[in-house]
Amino acid sequence: MRILVTGGAGFIGSTFVRRRLAATQDTIVVLDKLTYAGNPANLADLDPGRVRLVRGDIADGPLVDELAREVDAIVNFAAESHVDRSILDPDAFLRTGVLGVHRLLEAARTERDRRGTGSRYRFVQVSTDEVYGPVPEGRSREDDPIRPSSPYSAAKAAGEHLVRAWHETWGLDACITRGANTYGPRQHPEKLIPLFITNAILDAPLPLYGDGMQRRDWLHVDDHADAVGVVLDRGVSGLAYNVSGDGEERPNRAVTEAILAQLGKPWSLVRSVPDRPGHDRRYALDGSRLRALGWEARVPFAAGLAATVDWYRENAAWWQAVRSGDWDDYYRRQYGWRLEGSAPA
Ligand code: NAD
Ligand code: TYD
């Protein structure tokens, strides 16, 4: 298959590209805007004969139309992906999550029509469990209501609605994945796990929001990437698929303790800081629909976290380069006042 992978220079997208090249004969075009989160280094070790990186925006209609002609499927990972940044500055989230998804869908529909009836042209929208909003008890199923709490998850929900509309109205062959909180190598250090690993390595404070008892069902990036591949290959058009972790939701405090234990660093680094507004206390997914396609999470959390800590320990040059550019400015805006008013956790 020839695939256009948008956002393929980011954390999950680049893992998808790496694993897809290893497991199939596919060729891949990556379209990535290379925002602060996109990193060509994530693709640098891959075979240039099978993967090509194009720098550009998914909201650029003519560019997307041109690339859509080269492939048989589009997998859209491109998004602004951090909840805290969406609270500081939502604009880019909506531009990419709504206008960008619209352009991609139009490119897919036009190309499908150009090739004629009977041609298969698949669209996979990589979405998130955060579209369900907080889940006080039980587990979200794919047909549950969508109630996003943050500008990030609202933009992702909007993208899903567009995908569904293009499927219903024009019969576009499209699936949606809703992945749980993902962790692993090459994740931008703005997110909880890599932020706390890299801060702990630097003996810097670990800013734990509120009481730290918010719970997440963690999913290793290899498992997430493989799940997207299974949906691309075997998903039923028109359906969304939850991608759950190992089914055991862990409070942020427990994740923090595990990181510190692995690094041999003291709990005194952890600071209790004012909470994120609109913070969802719990996410939990029912993953049975995707398991029925033959996928299951393979990486246990303890082993995956230990390997992730080791990766950041061994790849300081990667994350030091990423904690540059606008990093200091972002860090001050997000954490400056929070850390000033912080208390021991
Ligand atoms: P990431 O921030 O590491 O990567 C996003 C990539 O998209 C970056 O390479 C960025 O440069 C690119 N991008 C942003 N705007 C673009 C645009 N307008 N045009 C082209 N490229 C653009 O994020 P990630 O963690 O790899 O997430 C990938 C996808 O998975 C996102 O859609 C996200 O919503 C979804 N997701 C993430 C998680 C998670 O825990 N990280 C969980 C579930 C779903
Ligand atoms: P994050 O990695 O931002 O993912 P999401 O908001 O998409 O779940 O955060 C994971 C959890 O960690 C979430 O409950 C918020 C919390 N958190 C902190 O306590 N401190 C931090 O500095 C960050 C970034 C997150």
mmCIF file of N, CA, C and O in Angstrom, residues 76-138:
data_model
loop_
_atom_site.group_PDB
_atom_site.id
_atom_site.type_symbol
_atom_site.label_atom_id
_atom_site.label_comp_id
_atom_site.label_asym_id
_atom_site.label_seq_id
_atom_site.Cartn_x
_atom_site.Cartn_y
_atom_site.Cartn_z
ATOM 1 N N ASN A 76 -4.344 10.175 9.408
ATOM 2 C CA ASN A 76 -4.115 11.531 9.914
ATOM 3 C C ASN A 76 -3.773 11.554 11.403
ATOM 4 O O ASN A 76 -4.654 11.476 12.259
ATOM 5 N N PHE A 77 -2.479 11.716 11.680
ATOM 6 C CA PHE A 77 -2.014 11.931 13.059
ATOM 7 C C PHE A 77 -1.858 13.428 13.356
ATOM 8 O O PHE A 77 -1.634 13.793 14.503
ATOM 9 N N ALA A 78 -1.871 14.281 12.316
ATOM 10 C CA ALA A 78 -1.519 15.698 12.516
ATOM 11 C C ALA A 78 -2.517 16.377 13.441
ATOM 12 O O ALA A 78 -3.720 16.318 13.222
ATOM 13 N N ALA A 79 -1.992 17.022 14.462
ATOM 14 C CA ALA A 79 -2.822 17.786 15.402
ATOM 15 C C ALA A 79 -1.889 18.551 16.322
ATOM 16 O O ALA A 79 -0.741 18.168 16.508
ATOM 17 N N GLU A 80 -2.398 19.620 16.891
ATOM 18 C CA GLU A 80 -1.778 20.167 18.090
ATOM 19 C C GLU A 80 -2.256 19.245 19.203
ATOM 20 O O GLU A 80 -3.447 18.957 19.308
ATOM 21 N N SER A 81 -1.327 18.768 20.043
ATOM 22 C CA SER A 81 -1.690 17.603 20.854
ATOM 23 C C SER A 81 -1.620 17.806 22.370
ATOM 24 O O SER A 81 -1.832 16.855 23.109
ATOM 25 N N HIS A 82 -1.345 19.033 22.840
ATOM 26 C CA HIS A 82 -1.169 19.156 24.291
ATOM 27 C C HIS A 82 -2.274 20.003 24.937
ATOM 28 O O HIS A 82 -2.457 21.175 24.584
ATOM 29 N N VAL A 83 -2.970 19.397 25.887
ATOM 30 C CA VAL A 83 -4.123 20.048 26.537
ATOM 31 C C VAL A 83 -3.728 21.399 27.140
ATOM 32 O O VAL A 83 -4.427 22.401 26.965
ATOM 33 N N ASP A 84 -2.596 21.462 27.857
ATOM 34 C CA ASP A 84 -2.228 22.718 28.520
ATOM 35 C C ASP A 84 -2.005 23.834 27.506
ATOM 36 O O ASP A 84 -2.391 24.983 27.727
ATOM 37 N N ARG A 85 -1.380 23.509 26.364
ATOM 38 C CA ARG A 85 -1.174 24.549 25.336
ATOM 39 C C ARG A 85 -2.513 24.975 24.744
ATOM 40 O O ARG A 85 -2.685 26.125 24.341
ATOM 41 N N SER A 86 -3.479 24.046 24.684
ATOM 42 C CA SER A 86 -4.787 24.406 24.118
ATOM 43 C C SER A 86 -5.516 25.381 25.027
ATOM 44 O O SER A 86 -6.375 26.135 24.573
ATOM 45 N N ILE A 87 -5.170 25.363 26.319
ATOM 46 C CA ILE A 87 -5.793 26.297 27.261
ATOM 47 C C ILE A 87 -5.101 27.663 27.160
ATOM 48 O O ILE A 87 -5.744 28.707 27.221
ATOM 49 N N LEU A 88 -3.790 27.646 26.927
ATOM 50 C CA LEU A 88 -3.063 28.911 26.780
ATOM 51 C C LEU A 88 -3.388 29.591 25.458
ATOM 52 O O LEU A 88 -3.452 30.808 25.378
ATOM 53 N N ASP A 89 -3.589 28.786 24.378
ATOM 54 C CA ASP A 89 -3.729 29.369 23.044
ATOM 55 C C ASP A 89 -4.428 28.379 22.100
ATOM 56 O O ASP A 89 -3.784 27.590 21.416
ATOM 57 N N PRO A 90 -5.768 28.440 22.057
ATOM 58 C CA PRO A 90 -6.512 27.407 21.300
ATOM 59 C C PRO A 90 -6.464 27.523 19.773
ATOM 60 O O PRO A 90 -6.829 26.564 19.087
ATOM 61 N N ASP A 91 -6.048 28.679 19.213
ATOM 62 C CA ASP A 91 -6.250 28.919 17.765
ATOM 63 C C ASP A 91 -5.735 27.802 16.867
ATOM 64 O O ASP A 91 -6.440 27.305 15.990
ATOM 65 N N ALA A 92 -4.470 27.425 17.070
ATOM 66 C CA ALA A 92 -3.856 26.434 16.170
ATOM 67 C C ALA A 92 -4.571 25.084 16.276
ATOM 68 O O ALA A 92 -4.608 24.314 15.310
ATOM 69 N N PHE A 93 -5.145 24.797 17.429
ATOM 70 C CA PHE A 93 -5.857 23.527 17.616
ATOM 71 C C PHE A 93 -7.058 23.456 16.680
ATOM 72 O O PHE A 93 -7.331 22.425 16.066
ATOM 73 N N LEU A 94 -7.751 24.587 16.581
ATOM 74 C CA LEU A 94 -8.944 24.603 15.734
ATOM 75 C C LEU A 94 -8.562 24.654 14.261
ATOM 76 O O LEU A 94 -9.190 23.996 13.421
ATOM 77 N N ARG A 95 -7.527 25.416 13.933
ATOM 78 C CA ARG A 95 -7.113 25.495 12.515
ATOM 79 C C ARG A 95 -6.752 24.113 11.988
ATOM 80 O O ARG A 95 -7.210 23.687 10.940
ATOM 81 N N THR A 96 -5.923 23.400 12.739
ATOM 82 C CA THR A 96 -5.494 22.076 12.266
ATOM 83 C C THR A 96 -6.604 21.037 12.445
ATOM 84 O O THR A 96 -6.865 20.243 11.539
ATOM 85 N N GLY A 97 -7.284 21.094 13.592
ATOM 86 C CA GLY A 97 -8.258 20.040 13.918
ATOM 87 C C GLY A 97 -9.547 20.139 13.133
ATOM 88 O O GLY A 97 -10.234 19.127 12.959
ATOM 89 N N VAL A 98 -9.892 21.333 12.658
ATOM 90 C CA VAL A 98 -11.148 21.497 11.913
ATOM 91 C C VAL A 98 -10.839 21.783 10.438
ATOM 92 O O VAL A 98 -11.177 20.990 9.554
ATOM 93 N N LEU A 99 -10.158 22.921 10.167
ATOM 94 C CA LEU A 99 -9.896 23.269 8.755
ATOM 95 C C LEU A 99 -8.965 22.258 8.109
ATOM 96 O O LEU A 99 -9.154 21.867 6.946
ATOM 97 N N GLY A 100 -7.960 21.809 8.857
ATOM 98 C CA GLY A 100 -7.015 20.839 8.299
ATOM 99 C C GLY A 100 -7.685 19.505 7.989
ATOM 100 O O GLY A 100 -7.503 18.942 6.899
ATOM 101 N N VAL A 101 -8.490 19.020 8.909
ATOM 102 C CA VAL A 101 -9.182 17.731 8.679
ATOM 103 C C VAL A 101 -10.134 17.876 7.484
ATOM 104 O O VAL A 101 -10.236 16.979 6.637
ATOM 105 N N HIS A 102 -10.793 19.017 7.390
ATOM 106 C CA HIS A 102 -11.689 19.260 6.247
ATOM 107 C C HIS A 102 -10.928 19.148 4.920
ATOM 108 O O HIS A 102 -11.372 18.466 3.991
ATOM 109 N N ARG A 103 -9.764 19.767 4.841
ATOM 110 C CA ARG A 103 -8.990 19.719 3.583
ATOM 111 C C ARG A 103 -8.586 18.285 3.252
ATOM 112 O O ARG A 103 -8.634 17.852 2.097
ATOM 113 N N LEU A 104 -8.178 17.537 4.271
ATOM 114 C CA LEU A 104 -7.770 16.139 4.023
ATOM 115 C C LEU A 104 -8.950 15.303 3.526
ATOM 116 O O LEU A 104 -8.811 14.481 2.615
ATOM 117 N N LEU A 105 -10.104 15.520 4.141
ATOM 118 C CA LEU A 105 -11.287 14.743 3.733
ATOM 119 C C LEU A 105 -11.677 15.076 2.296
ATOM 120 O O LEU A 105 -12.026 14.184 1.507
ATOM 121 N N GLU A 106 -11.597 16.357 1.948
ATOM 122 C CA GLU A 106 -11.927 16.742 0.575
ATOM 123 C C GLU A 106 -10.929 16.147 -0.412
ATOM 124 O O GLU A 106 -11.305 15.697 -1.505
ATOM 125 N N ALA A 107 -9.673 16.122 -0.022
ATOM 126 C CA ALA A 107 -8.649 15.527 -0.903
ATOM 127 C C ALA A 107 -8.936 14.040 -1.105
ATOM 128 O O ALA A 107 -8.850 13.521 -2.230
ATOM 129 N N ALA A 108 -9.300 13.348 -0.037
ATOM 130 C CA ALA A 108 -9.585 11.910 -0.141
ATOM 131 C C ALA A 108 -10.815 11.668 -1.013
ATOM 132 O O ALA A 108 -10.828 10.788 -1.884
ATOM 133 N N ARG A 109 -11.856 12.472 -0.809
ATOM 134 C CA ARG A 109 -13.093 12.284 -1.578
ATOM 135 C C ARG A 109 -12.842 12.557 -3.066
ATOM 136 O O ARG A 109 -13.271 11.789 -3.939
ATOM 137 N N THR A 110 -12.130 13.632 -3.358
ATOM 138 C CA THR A 110 -11.859 14.003 -4.753
ATOM 139 C C THR A 110 -11.059 12.905 -5.439
ATOM 140 O O THR A 110 -11.341 12.518 -6.582
ATOM 141 N N GLU A 111 -10.061 12.396 -4.733
ATOM 142 C CA GLU A 111 -9.198 11.390 -5.345
ATOM 143 C C GLU A 111 -9.954 10.074 -5.526
ATOM 144 O O GLU A 111 -9.826 9.408 -6.561
ATOM 145 N N ARG A 112 -10.765 9.720 -4.548
ATOM 146 C CA ARG A 112 -11.582 8.510 -4.682
ATOM 147 C C ARG A 112 -12.487 8.644 -5.914
ATOM 148 O O ARG A 112 -12.603 7.718 -6.732
ATOM 149 N N ASP A 113 -13.126 9.802 -6.064
ATOM 150 C CA ASP A 113 -14.034 10.012 -7.206
ATOM 151 C C ASP A 113 -13.273 9.981 -8.529
ATOM 152 O O ASP A 113 -13.745 9.444 -9.524
ATOM 153 N N ARG A 114 -12.075 10.563 -8.528
ATOM 154 C CA ARG A 114 -11.267 10.591 -9.760
ATOM 155 C C ARG A 114 -10.919 9.174 -10.213
ATOM 156 O O ARG A 114 -10.901 8.867 -11.398
ATOM 157 N N ARG A 115 -10.680 8.300 -9.229
ATOM 158 C CA ARG A 115 -10.309 6.916 -9.578
ATOM 159 C C ARG A 115 -11.519 6.075 -9.983
ATOM 160 O O ARG A 115 -11.355 5.001 -10.548
ATOM 161 N N GLY A 116 -12.720 6.555 -9.627
ATOM 162 C CA GLY A 116 -13.925 5.860 -10.072
ATOM 163 C C GLY A 116 -14.481 4.912 -9.043
ATOM 164 O O GLY A 116 -13.798 4.523 -8.089
ATOM 165 N N THR A 117 -15.733 4.530 -9.247
ATOM 166 C CA THR A 117 -16.406 3.666 -8.277
ATOM 167 C C THR A 117 -15.686 2.321 -8.209
ATOM 168 O O THR A 117 -15.151 1.841 -9.196
ATOM 169 N N GLY A 118 -15.703 1.761 -7.021
ATOM 170 C CA GLY A 118 -15.041 0.466 -6.855
ATOM 171 C C GLY A 118 -13.622 0.620 -6.355
ATOM 172 O O GLY A 118 -13.042 -0.329 -5.829
ATOM 173 N N SER A 119 -13.038 1.822 -6.482
ATOM 174 C CA SER A 119 -11.672 1.986 -5.979
ATOM 175 C C SER A 119 -11.727 2.140 -4.452
ATOM 176 O O SER A 119 -12.671 2.699 -3.906
ATOM 177 N N ARG A 120 -10.701 1.597 -3.791
ATOM 178 C CA ARG A 120 -10.661 1.667 -2.329
ATOM 179 C C ARG A 120 -9.716 2.794 -1.939
ATOM 180 O O ARG A 120 -8.547 2.784 -2.333
ATOM 181 N N TYR A 121 -10.230 3.750 -1.219
ATOM 182 C CA TYR A 121 -9.381 4.862 -0.758
ATOM 183 C C TYR A 121 -9.756 5.123 0.689
ATOM 184 O O TYR A 121 -10.787 5.704 0.985
ATOM 185 N N ARG A 122 -8.916 4.663 1.587
ATOM 186 C CA ARG A 122 -9.284 4.666 3.015
ATOM 187 C C ARG A 122 -8.720 5.883 3.750
ATOM 188 O O ARG A 122 -7.602 6.323 3.488
ATOM 189 N N PHE A 123 -9.507 6.368 4.699
ATOM 190 C CA PHE A 123 -9.101 7.496 5.551
ATOM 191 C C PHE A 123 -9.177 7.036 7.006
ATOM 192 O O PHE A 123 -10.221 6.539 7.446
ATOM 193 N N VAL A 124 -8.081 7.180 7.740
ATOM 194 C CA VAL A 124 -8.106 6.874 9.179
ATOM 195 C C VAL A 124 -7.801 8.149 9.954
ATOM 196 O O VAL A 124 -6.764 8.785 9.735
ATOM 197 N N GLN A 125 -8.720 8.505 10.828
ATOM 198 C CA GLN A 125 -8.546 9.684 11.670
ATOM 199 C C GLN A 125 -8.103 9.218 13.055
ATOM 200 O O GLN A 125 -8.821 8.469 13.731
ATOM 201 N N VAL A 126 -6.901 9.637 13.449
ATOM 202 C CA VAL A 126 -6.375 9.240 14.759
ATOM 203 C C VAL A 126 -6.911 10.231 15.796
ATOM 204 O O VAL A 126 -6.518 11.394 15.826
ATOM 205 N N SER A 127 -7.832 9.745 16.621
ATOM 206 C CA SER A 127 -8.441 10.614 17.622
ATOM 207 C C SER A 127 -8.075 10.111 19.023
ATOM 208 O O SER A 127 -7.089 9.373 19.174
ATOM 209 N N THR A 128 -8.828 10.506 20.002
ATOM 210 C CA THR A 128 -8.399 10.320 21.388
ATOM 211 C C THR A 128 -9.565 9.929 22.297
ATOM 212 O O THR A 128 -10.717 10.321 22.031
ATOM 213 N N ASP A 129 -9.258 9.221 23.372
ATOM 214 C CA ASP A 129 -10.302 8.909 24.364
ATOM 215 C C ASP A 129 -10.791 10.165 25.076
ATOM 216 O O ASP A 129 -11.828 10.138 25.745
ATOM 217 N N GLU A 130 -10.046 11.288 24.924
ATOM 218 C CA GLU A 130 -10.447 12.509 25.633
ATOM 219 C C GLU A 130 -11.734 13.090 25.073
ATOM 220 O O GLU A 130 -12.358 13.935 25.716
ATOM 221 N N VAL A 131 -12.172 12.624 23.878
ATOM 222 C CA VAL A 131 -13.448 13.131 23.344
ATOM 223 C C VAL A 131 -14.619 12.735 24.242
ATOM 224 O O VAL A 131 -15.639 13.413 24.263
ATOM 225 N N TYR A 132 -14.500 11.643 25.018
ATOM 226 C CA TYR A 132 -15.603 11.214 25.892
ATOM 227 C C TYR A 132 -15.760 12.133 27.099
ATOM 228 O O TYR A 132 -16.783 12.083 27.773
ATOM 229 N N GLY A 133 -14.717 12.917 27.418
ATOM 230 C CA GLY A 133 -14.746 13.675 28.666
ATOM 231 C C GLY A 133 -14.497 12.751 29.841
ATOM 232 O O GLY A 133 -14.173 11.568 29.669
ATOM 233 N N PRO A 134 -14.662 13.265 31.083
ATOM 234 C CA PRO A 134 -14.334 12.445 32.249
ATOM 235 C C PRO A 134 -15.292 11.272 32.383
ATOM 236 O O PRO A 134 -16.472 11.377 32.057
ATOM 237 N N VAL A 135 -14.753 10.142 32.868
ATOM 238 C CA VAL A 135 -15.548 8.914 33.019
ATOM 239 C C VAL A 135 -15.468 8.523 34.496
ATOM 240 O O VAL A 135 -14.529 7.851 34.912
ATOM 241 N N PRO A 136 -16.433 8.980 35.323
ATOM 242 C CA PRO A 136 -16.323 8.732 36.769
ATOM 243 C C PRO A 136 -16.277 7.245 37.099
ATOM 244 O O PRO A 136 -15.557 6.830 37.990
ATOM 245 N N GLU A 137 -17.056 6.436 36.385
ATOM 246 C CA GLU A 137 -16.970 4.981 36.604
ATOM 247 C C GLU A 137 -17.296 4.244 35.317
ATOM 248 O O GLU A 137 -17.821 4.836 34.370
ATOM 249 N N GLY A 138 -16.966 2.950 35.296
ATOM 250 C CA GLY A 138 -17.206 2.158 34.088
ATOM 251 C C GLY A 138 -16.188 2.484 33.001
ATOM 252 O O GLY A 138 -15.147 3.101 33.276
#
